[in-house]
């Protein structure tokens, strides 16, 4: 079973997401256990202060290192410590897959102007960003990370096939999906999908995936053998 500990100054932000849908089921099925820790519980002063003014001046407040080190040290050993940070490696499906294989992750959520550099340099094993934009805190990034790696843990998704062909598998975006009705206000489902011919359906899906990727995200196909397929 995987274990994820999240260190935050806003523990209440997590409950609505973690107690719903697939993430909730994954916990009930004992595929993952998620623990939320209030950083203020690891402070040692009576005001439970977690931030301070930056040395050298400048705007905003910076998170102090002591309580973050203390919280992580209470949760180790043998864990991967991840700092959510806009400076980190940009999260993608490959990173999510690698992390979904870890036994224990500790996620540190920053806030304010950021975190004392010593946390980044001497405590975190890895920094992860969820994109090139700035959020007010690391809570949403932690939720994004947890959501995308939990669904990759074997046995979490009900249908084993749901992971077989998804966007980014083999550097392709997913083929178009259709469901009932076959004709909706004159907008018809491609005939091949109604043919019952599985080989043809597979071929069509592959071709569509390549076309869509060529059109929407040609960067994914760089150096890839699928480039020859005509754009549609
Ligand atoms: C307002 S941000 C600090 C930004 C910092 N001043 C900078 O320029 O890098 C506060 C916290 O939100 C989190 N955060 C913000 N944007 C993020 C992103 N794109 N990916 C991951 N974490 C992010 C980080 O934990 C960060 O410490």
mmCIF file with all atom_site columns, C-alpha atoms in Angstrom, residues 31-178:
data_model
loop_
_atom_site.group_PDB
_atom_site.id
_atom_site.type_symbol
_atom_site.label_atom_id
_atom_site.label_alt_id
_atom_site.label_comp_id
_atom_site.label_asym_id
_atom_site.label_entity_id
_atom_site.label_seq_id
_atom_site.pdbx_PDB_ins_code
_atom_site.Cartn_x
_atom_site.Cartn_y
_atom_site.Cartn_z
_atom_site.occupancy
_atom_site.B_iso_or_equiv
_atom_site.pdbx_formal_charge
_atom_site.auth_seq_id
_atom_site.auth_comp_id
_atom_site.auth_asym_id
_atom_site.auth_atom_id
_atom_site.pdbx_PDB_model_num
ATOM 1   C CA . UNK A 1 31  ? -4.429  1.035  -2.149  1.00 0.00 ? 31  UNK A CA 1
ATOM 2   C CA . UNK A 1 32  ? -3.307  4.285  -0.585  1.00 0.00 ? 32  UNK A CA 1
ATOM 3   C CA . UNK A 1 33  ? -3.404  6.016  2.793   1.00 0.00 ? 33  UNK A CA 1
ATOM 4   C CA . UNK A 1 34  ? -3.286  9.799  2.842   1.00 0.00 ? 34  UNK A CA 1
ATOM 5   C CA . UNK A 1 35  ? -2.486  11.775 5.988   1.00 0.00 ? 35  UNK A CA 1
ATOM 6   C CA . UNK A 1 36  ? -2.797  15.548 6.229   1.00 0.00 ? 36  UNK A CA 1
ATOM 7   C CA . UNK A 1 37  ? -0.564  17.335 8.739   1.00 0.00 ? 37  UNK A CA 1
ATOM 8   C CA . UNK A 1 38  ? -1.042  20.862 9.971   1.00 0.00 ? 38  UNK A CA 1
ATOM 9   C CA . UNK A 1 39  ? 2.366   22.507 9.848   1.00 0.00 ? 39  UNK A CA 1
ATOM 10  C CA . UNK A 1 40  ? 1.437   24.656 12.834  1.00 0.00 ? 40  UNK A CA 1
ATOM 11  C CA . UNK A 1 41  ? 1.355   21.516 14.993  1.00 0.00 ? 41  UNK A CA 1
ATOM 12  C CA . UNK A 1 42  ? 5.131   21.344 14.523  1.00 0.00 ? 42  UNK A CA 1
ATOM 13  C CA . UNK A 1 43  ? 5.865   24.899 15.667  1.00 0.00 ? 43  UNK A CA 1
ATOM 14  C CA . UNK A 1 44  ? 7.335   25.471 19.106  1.00 0.00 ? 44  UNK A CA 1
ATOM 15  C CA . UNK A 1 45  ? 6.283   29.036 19.903  1.00 0.00 ? 45  UNK A CA 1
ATOM 16  C CA . UNK A 1 46  ? 3.017   30.049 21.430  1.00 0.00 ? 46  UNK A CA 1
ATOM 17  C CA . UNK A 1 47  ? 1.842   31.950 18.333  1.00 0.00 ? 47  UNK A CA 1
ATOM 18  C CA . UNK A 1 48  ? 2.445   28.864 16.138  1.00 0.00 ? 48  UNK A CA 1
ATOM 19  C CA . UNK A 1 49  ? 4.248   31.092 13.653  1.00 0.00 ? 49  UNK A CA 1
ATOM 20  C CA . UNK A 1 50  ? 5.368   29.514 10.397  1.00 0.00 ? 50  UNK A CA 1
ATOM 21  C CA . UNK A 1 51  ? 6.596   32.536 8.427   1.00 0.00 ? 51  UNK A CA 1
ATOM 22  C CA . UNK A 1 52  ? 8.842   35.541 8.764   1.00 0.00 ? 52  UNK A CA 1
ATOM 23  C CA . UNK A 1 53  ? 10.207  38.510 6.823   1.00 0.00 ? 53  UNK A CA 1
ATOM 24  C CA . UNK A 1 54  ? 12.873  37.757 4.201   1.00 0.00 ? 54  UNK A CA 1
ATOM 25  C CA . UNK A 1 55  ? 16.497  38.449 5.085   1.00 0.00 ? 55  UNK A CA 1
ATOM 26  C CA . UNK A 1 56  ? 17.804  41.208 2.838   1.00 0.00 ? 56  UNK A CA 1
ATOM 27  C CA . UNK A 1 57  ? 14.370  42.845 2.594   1.00 0.00 ? 57  UNK A CA 1
ATOM 28  C CA . UNK A 1 58  ? 11.715  42.539 -0.071  1.00 0.00 ? 58  UNK A CA 1
ATOM 29  C CA . UNK A 1 59  ? 8.000   42.046 -0.159  1.00 0.00 ? 59  UNK A CA 1
ATOM 30  C CA . UNK A 1 60  ? 5.928   39.331 1.478   1.00 0.00 ? 60  UNK A CA 1
ATOM 31  C CA . UNK A 1 61  ? 6.702   36.653 4.014   1.00 0.00 ? 61  UNK A CA 1
ATOM 32  C CA . UNK A 1 62  ? 8.788   33.504 3.708   1.00 0.00 ? 62  UNK A CA 1
ATOM 33  C CA . UNK A 1 63  ? 8.046   30.175 5.371   1.00 0.00 ? 63  UNK A CA 1
ATOM 34  C CA . UNK A 1 64  ? 10.563  29.408 8.107   1.00 0.00 ? 64  UNK A CA 1
ATOM 35  C CA . UNK A 1 65  ? 12.476  26.132 7.892   1.00 0.00 ? 65  UNK A CA 1
ATOM 36  C CA . UNK A 1 66  ? 12.247  24.771 11.494  1.00 0.00 ? 66  UNK A CA 1
ATOM 37  C CA . UNK A 1 67  ? 8.687   23.438 11.585  1.00 0.00 ? 67  UNK A CA 1
ATOM 38  C CA . UNK A 1 68  ? 8.954   22.023 8.052   1.00 0.00 ? 68  UNK A CA 1
ATOM 39  C CA . UNK A 1 69  ? 12.129  20.097 8.959   1.00 0.00 ? 69  UNK A CA 1
ATOM 40  C CA . UNK A 1 70  ? 10.519  18.930 12.196  1.00 0.00 ? 70  UNK A CA 1
ATOM 41  C CA . UNK A 1 71  ? 7.362   17.704 10.435  1.00 0.00 ? 71  UNK A CA 1
ATOM 42  C CA . UNK A 1 72  ? 9.321   15.807 7.773   1.00 0.00 ? 72  UNK A CA 1
ATOM 43  C CA . UNK A 1 73  ? 11.687  14.294 10.352  1.00 0.00 ? 73  UNK A CA 1
ATOM 44  C CA . UNK A 1 74  ? 8.697   12.999 12.309  1.00 0.00 ? 74  UNK A CA 1
ATOM 45  C CA . UNK A 1 75  ? 7.398   11.209 9.198   1.00 0.00 ? 75  UNK A CA 1
ATOM 46  C CA . UNK A 1 76  ? 10.551  9.744  7.700   1.00 0.00 ? 76  UNK A CA 1
ATOM 47  C CA . UNK A 1 77  ? 12.451  7.407  7.138   1.00 0.00 ? 77  UNK A CA 1
ATOM 48  C CA . UNK A 1 78  ? 12.549  5.905  3.690   1.00 0.00 ? 78  UNK A CA 1
ATOM 49  C CA . UNK A 1 79  ? 10.325  8.357  1.951   1.00 0.00 ? 79  UNK A CA 1
ATOM 50  C CA . UNK A 1 80  ? 10.565  10.602 -1.065  1.00 0.00 ? 80  UNK A CA 1
ATOM 51  C CA . UNK A 1 81  ? 10.193  14.211 -0.064  1.00 0.00 ? 81  UNK A CA 1
ATOM 52  C CA . UNK A 1 82  ? 8.566   16.422 -2.659  1.00 0.00 ? 82  UNK A CA 1
ATOM 53  C CA . UNK A 1 83  ? 8.362   20.168 -2.526  1.00 0.00 ? 83  UNK A CA 1
ATOM 54  C CA . UNK A 1 84  ? 5.560   21.646 -4.630  1.00 0.00 ? 84  UNK A CA 1
ATOM 55  C CA . UNK A 1 85  ? 7.168   24.603 -6.320  1.00 0.00 ? 85  UNK A CA 1
ATOM 56  C CA . UNK A 1 86  ? 6.866   26.609 -9.534  1.00 0.00 ? 86  UNK A CA 1
ATOM 57  C CA . UNK A 1 87  ? 10.613  26.052 -9.959  1.00 0.00 ? 87  UNK A CA 1
ATOM 58  C CA . UNK A 1 88  ? 10.223  22.274 -10.063 1.00 0.00 ? 88  UNK A CA 1
ATOM 59  C CA . UNK A 1 89  ? 10.136  19.765 -12.897 1.00 0.00 ? 89  UNK A CA 1
ATOM 60  C CA . UNK A 1 90  ? 6.882   20.215 -14.735 1.00 0.00 ? 90  UNK A CA 1
ATOM 61  C CA . UNK A 1 91  ? 4.510   17.373 -13.849 1.00 0.00 ? 91  UNK A CA 1
ATOM 62  C CA . UNK A 1 92  ? 3.738   15.001 -16.693 1.00 0.00 ? 92  UNK A CA 1
ATOM 63  C CA . UNK A 1 93  ? 2.406   11.478 -17.075 1.00 0.00 ? 93  UNK A CA 1
ATOM 64  C CA . UNK A 1 94  ? 5.897   9.953  -16.985 1.00 0.00 ? 94  UNK A CA 1
ATOM 65  C CA . UNK A 1 95  ? 6.706   11.612 -13.657 1.00 0.00 ? 95  UNK A CA 1
ATOM 66  C CA . UNK A 1 96  ? 3.293   10.603 -12.278 1.00 0.00 ? 96  UNK A CA 1
ATOM 67  C CA . UNK A 1 97  ? 3.956   6.975  -13.264 1.00 0.00 ? 97  UNK A CA 1
ATOM 68  C CA . UNK A 1 98  ? 7.352   6.967  -11.589 1.00 0.00 ? 98  UNK A CA 1
ATOM 69  C CA . UNK A 1 99  ? 5.939   8.485  -8.384  1.00 0.00 ? 99  UNK A CA 1
ATOM 70  C CA . UNK A 1 100 ? 2.960   6.103  -8.340  1.00 0.00 ? 100 UNK A CA 1
ATOM 71  C CA . UNK A 1 101 ? 5.508   3.327  -7.788  1.00 0.00 ? 101 UNK A CA 1
ATOM 72  C CA . UNK A 1 102 ? 6.875   4.917  -4.560  1.00 0.00 ? 102 UNK A CA 1
ATOM 73  C CA . UNK A 1 103 ? 5.932   3.408  -1.225  1.00 0.00 ? 103 UNK A CA 1
ATOM 74  C CA . UNK A 1 104 ? 5.930   6.662  0.715   1.00 0.00 ? 104 UNK A CA 1
ATOM 75  C CA . UNK A 1 105 ? 5.718   10.276 -0.414  1.00 0.00 ? 105 UNK A CA 1
ATOM 76  C CA . UNK A 1 106 ? 5.872   13.377 1.747   1.00 0.00 ? 106 UNK A CA 1
ATOM 77  C CA . UNK A 1 107 ? 4.485   16.472 0.021   1.00 0.00 ? 107 UNK A CA 1
ATOM 78  C CA . UNK A 1 108 ? 5.380   19.930 1.305   1.00 0.00 ? 108 UNK A CA 1
ATOM 79  C CA . UNK A 1 109 ? 2.999   22.761 0.355   1.00 0.00 ? 109 UNK A CA 1
ATOM 80  C CA . UNK A 1 110 ? 4.479   26.238 0.300   1.00 0.00 ? 110 UNK A CA 1
ATOM 81  C CA . UNK A 1 111 ? 2.657   29.507 0.855   1.00 0.00 ? 111 UNK A CA 1
ATOM 82  C CA . UNK A 1 112 ? 3.231   33.278 0.990   1.00 0.00 ? 112 UNK A CA 1
ATOM 83  C CA . UNK A 1 113 ? 6.230   34.437 -1.060  1.00 0.00 ? 113 UNK A CA 1
ATOM 84  C CA . UNK A 1 114 ? 7.679   30.944 -0.840  1.00 0.00 ? 114 UNK A CA 1
ATOM 85  C CA . UNK A 1 115 ? 9.844   28.765 1.367   1.00 0.00 ? 115 UNK A CA 1
ATOM 86  C CA . UNK A 1 116 ? 13.239  29.226 2.998   1.00 0.00 ? 116 UNK A CA 1
ATOM 87  C CA . UNK A 1 117 ? 15.833  28.003 0.477   1.00 0.00 ? 117 UNK A CA 1
ATOM 88  C CA . UNK A 1 118 ? 17.274  25.483 2.984   1.00 0.00 ? 118 UNK A CA 1
ATOM 89  C CA . UNK A 1 119 ? 14.109  23.384 2.673   1.00 0.00 ? 119 UNK A CA 1
ATOM 90  C CA . UNK A 1 120 ? 14.667  23.154 -1.065  1.00 0.00 ? 120 UNK A CA 1
ATOM 91  C CA . UNK A 1 121 ? 18.398  22.471 -0.798  1.00 0.00 ? 121 UNK A CA 1
ATOM 92  C CA . UNK A 1 122 ? 18.723  20.211 2.213   1.00 0.00 ? 122 UNK A CA 1
ATOM 93  C CA . UNK A 1 123 ? 15.351  18.585 2.804   1.00 0.00 ? 123 UNK A CA 1
ATOM 94  C CA . UNK A 1 124 ? 13.466  18.042 -0.454  1.00 0.00 ? 124 UNK A CA 1
ATOM 95  C CA . UNK A 1 125 ? 14.459  15.163 -2.757  1.00 0.00 ? 125 UNK A CA 1
ATOM 96  C CA . UNK A 1 126 ? 12.554  16.605 -5.657  1.00 0.00 ? 126 UNK A CA 1
ATOM 97  C CA . UNK A 1 127 ? 10.660  19.742 -6.668  1.00 0.00 ? 127 UNK A CA 1
ATOM 98  C CA . UNK A 1 128 ? 7.501   19.399 -8.735  1.00 0.00 ? 128 UNK A CA 1
ATOM 99  C CA . UNK A 1 129 ? 5.614   22.164 -10.528 1.00 0.00 ? 129 UNK A CA 1
ATOM 100 C CA . UNK A 1 130 ? 2.164   21.713 -12.042 1.00 0.00 ? 130 UNK A CA 1
ATOM 101 C CA . UNK A 1 131 ? 2.737   24.339 -14.731 1.00 0.00 ? 131 UNK A CA 1
ATOM 102 C CA . UNK A 1 132 ? 4.289   27.654 -15.594 1.00 0.00 ? 132 UNK A CA 1
ATOM 103 C CA . UNK A 1 133 ? 2.033   29.881 -13.534 1.00 0.00 ? 133 UNK A CA 1
ATOM 104 C CA . UNK A 1 134 ? 1.948   30.939 -9.893  1.00 0.00 ? 134 UNK A CA 1
ATOM 105 C CA . UNK A 1 135 ? -0.712  29.785 -7.453  1.00 0.00 ? 135 UNK A CA 1
ATOM 106 C CA . UNK A 1 136 ? -1.178  31.148 -3.952  1.00 0.00 ? 136 UNK A CA 1
ATOM 107 C CA . UNK A 1 137 ? -0.131  27.883 -2.316  1.00 0.00 ? 137 UNK A CA 1
ATOM 108 C CA . UNK A 1 138 ? 1.066   24.323 -2.832  1.00 0.00 ? 138 UNK A CA 1
ATOM 109 C CA . UNK A 1 139 ? -2.263  22.746 -1.770  1.00 0.00 ? 139 UNK A CA 1
ATOM 110 C CA . UNK A 1 140 ? -3.879  22.657 -5.222  1.00 0.00 ? 140 UNK A CA 1
ATOM 111 C CA . UNK A 1 141 ? -0.650  21.379 -6.816  1.00 0.00 ? 141 UNK A CA 1
ATOM 112 C CA . UNK A 1 142 ? -0.460  18.638 -4.153  1.00 0.00 ? 142 UNK A CA 1
ATOM 113 C CA . UNK A 1 143 ? -4.050  17.632 -4.908  1.00 0.00 ? 143 UNK A CA 1
ATOM 114 C CA . UNK A 1 144 ? -3.330  17.565 -8.643  1.00 0.00 ? 144 UNK A CA 1
ATOM 115 C CA . UNK A 1 145 ? -0.275  15.396 -8.071  1.00 0.00 ? 145 UNK A CA 1
ATOM 116 C CA . UNK A 1 146 ? -2.093  13.003 -5.720  1.00 0.00 ? 146 UNK A CA 1
ATOM 117 C CA . UNK A 1 147 ? -5.054  12.688 -8.088  1.00 0.00 ? 147 UNK A CA 1
ATOM 118 C CA . UNK A 1 148 ? -2.986  11.904 -11.139 1.00 0.00 ? 148 UNK A CA 1
ATOM 119 C CA . UNK A 1 149 ? -0.707  9.381  -9.467  1.00 0.00 ? 149 UNK A CA 1
ATOM 120 C CA . UNK A 1 150 ? -3.365  7.537  -7.462  1.00 0.00 ? 150 UNK A CA 1
ATOM 121 C CA . UNK A 1 151 ? -5.272  6.515  -10.593 1.00 0.00 ? 151 UNK A CA 1
ATOM 122 C CA . UNK A 1 152 ? -2.059  4.890  -11.838 1.00 0.00 ? 152 UNK A CA 1
ATOM 123 C CA . UNK A 1 153 ? -1.726  2.578  -8.834  1.00 0.00 ? 153 UNK A CA 1
ATOM 124 C CA . UNK A 1 154 ? -2.626  -0.931 -10.033 1.00 0.00 ? 154 UNK A CA 1
ATOM 125 C CA . UNK A 1 155 ? -6.160  -1.901 -9.043  1.00 0.00 ? 155 UNK A CA 1
ATOM 126 C CA . UNK A 1 156 ? -7.395  1.639  -8.347  1.00 0.00 ? 156 UNK A CA 1
ATOM 127 C CA . UNK A 1 157 ? -9.406  2.099  -11.536 1.00 0.00 ? 157 UNK A CA 1
ATOM 128 C CA . UNK A 1 158 ? -12.324 -0.286 -11.804 1.00 0.00 ? 158 UNK A CA 1
ATOM 129 C CA . UNK A 1 159 ? -11.859 -1.034 -15.474 1.00 0.00 ? 159 UNK A CA 1
ATOM 130 C CA . UNK A 1 160 ? -8.418  -2.499 -16.166 1.00 0.00 ? 160 UNK A CA 1
ATOM 131 C CA . UNK A 1 161 ? -8.642  -1.224 -19.724 1.00 0.00 ? 161 UNK A CA 1
ATOM 132 C CA . UNK A 1 162 ? -9.118  2.417  -18.802 1.00 0.00 ? 162 UNK A CA 1
ATOM 133 C CA . UNK A 1 163 ? -5.370  2.888  -18.719 1.00 0.00 ? 163 UNK A CA 1
ATOM 134 C CA . UNK A 1 164 ? -4.685  0.993  -21.928 1.00 0.00 ? 164 UNK A CA 1
ATOM 135 C CA . UNK A 1 165 ? -4.866  3.901  -24.306 1.00 0.00 ? 165 UNK A CA 1
ATOM 136 C CA . UNK A 1 166 ? -4.968  7.309  -22.749 1.00 0.00 ? 166 UNK A CA 1
ATOM 137 C CA . UNK A 1 167 ? -3.633  10.634 -23.859 1.00 0.00 ? 167 UNK A CA 1
ATOM 138 C CA . UNK A 1 168 ? 0.182   10.706 -23.563 1.00 0.00 ? 168 UNK A CA 1
ATOM 139 C CA . UNK A 1 169 ? 0.527   6.925  -23.798 1.00 0.00 ? 169 UNK A CA 1
ATOM 140 C CA . UNK A 1 170 ? 3.191   6.382  -26.446 1.00 0.00 ? 170 UNK A CA 1
ATOM 141 C CA . UNK A 1 171 ? 3.301   10.169 -26.882 1.00 0.00 ? 171 UNK A CA 1
ATOM 142 C CA . UNK A 1 172 ? -0.145  10.259 -28.483 1.00 0.00 ? 172 UNK A CA 1
ATOM 143 C CA . UNK A 1 173 ? -3.304  12.051 -27.464 1.00 0.00 ? 173 UNK A CA 1
ATOM 144 C CA . UNK A 1 174 ? -6.396  9.895  -27.113 1.00 0.00 ? 174 UNK A CA 1
ATOM 145 C CA . UNK A 1 175 ? -8.603  9.028  -30.091 1.00 0.00 ? 175 UNK A CA 1
ATOM 146 C CA . UNK A 1 176 ? -12.168 10.505 -30.164 1.00 0.00 ? 176 UNK A CA 1
ATOM 147 C CA . UNK A 1 177 ? -14.689 8.730  -27.937 1.00 0.00 ? 177 UNK A CA 1
ATOM 148 C CA . UNK A 1 178 ? -18.409 8.393  -28.653 1.00 0.00 ? 178 UNK A CA 1
#
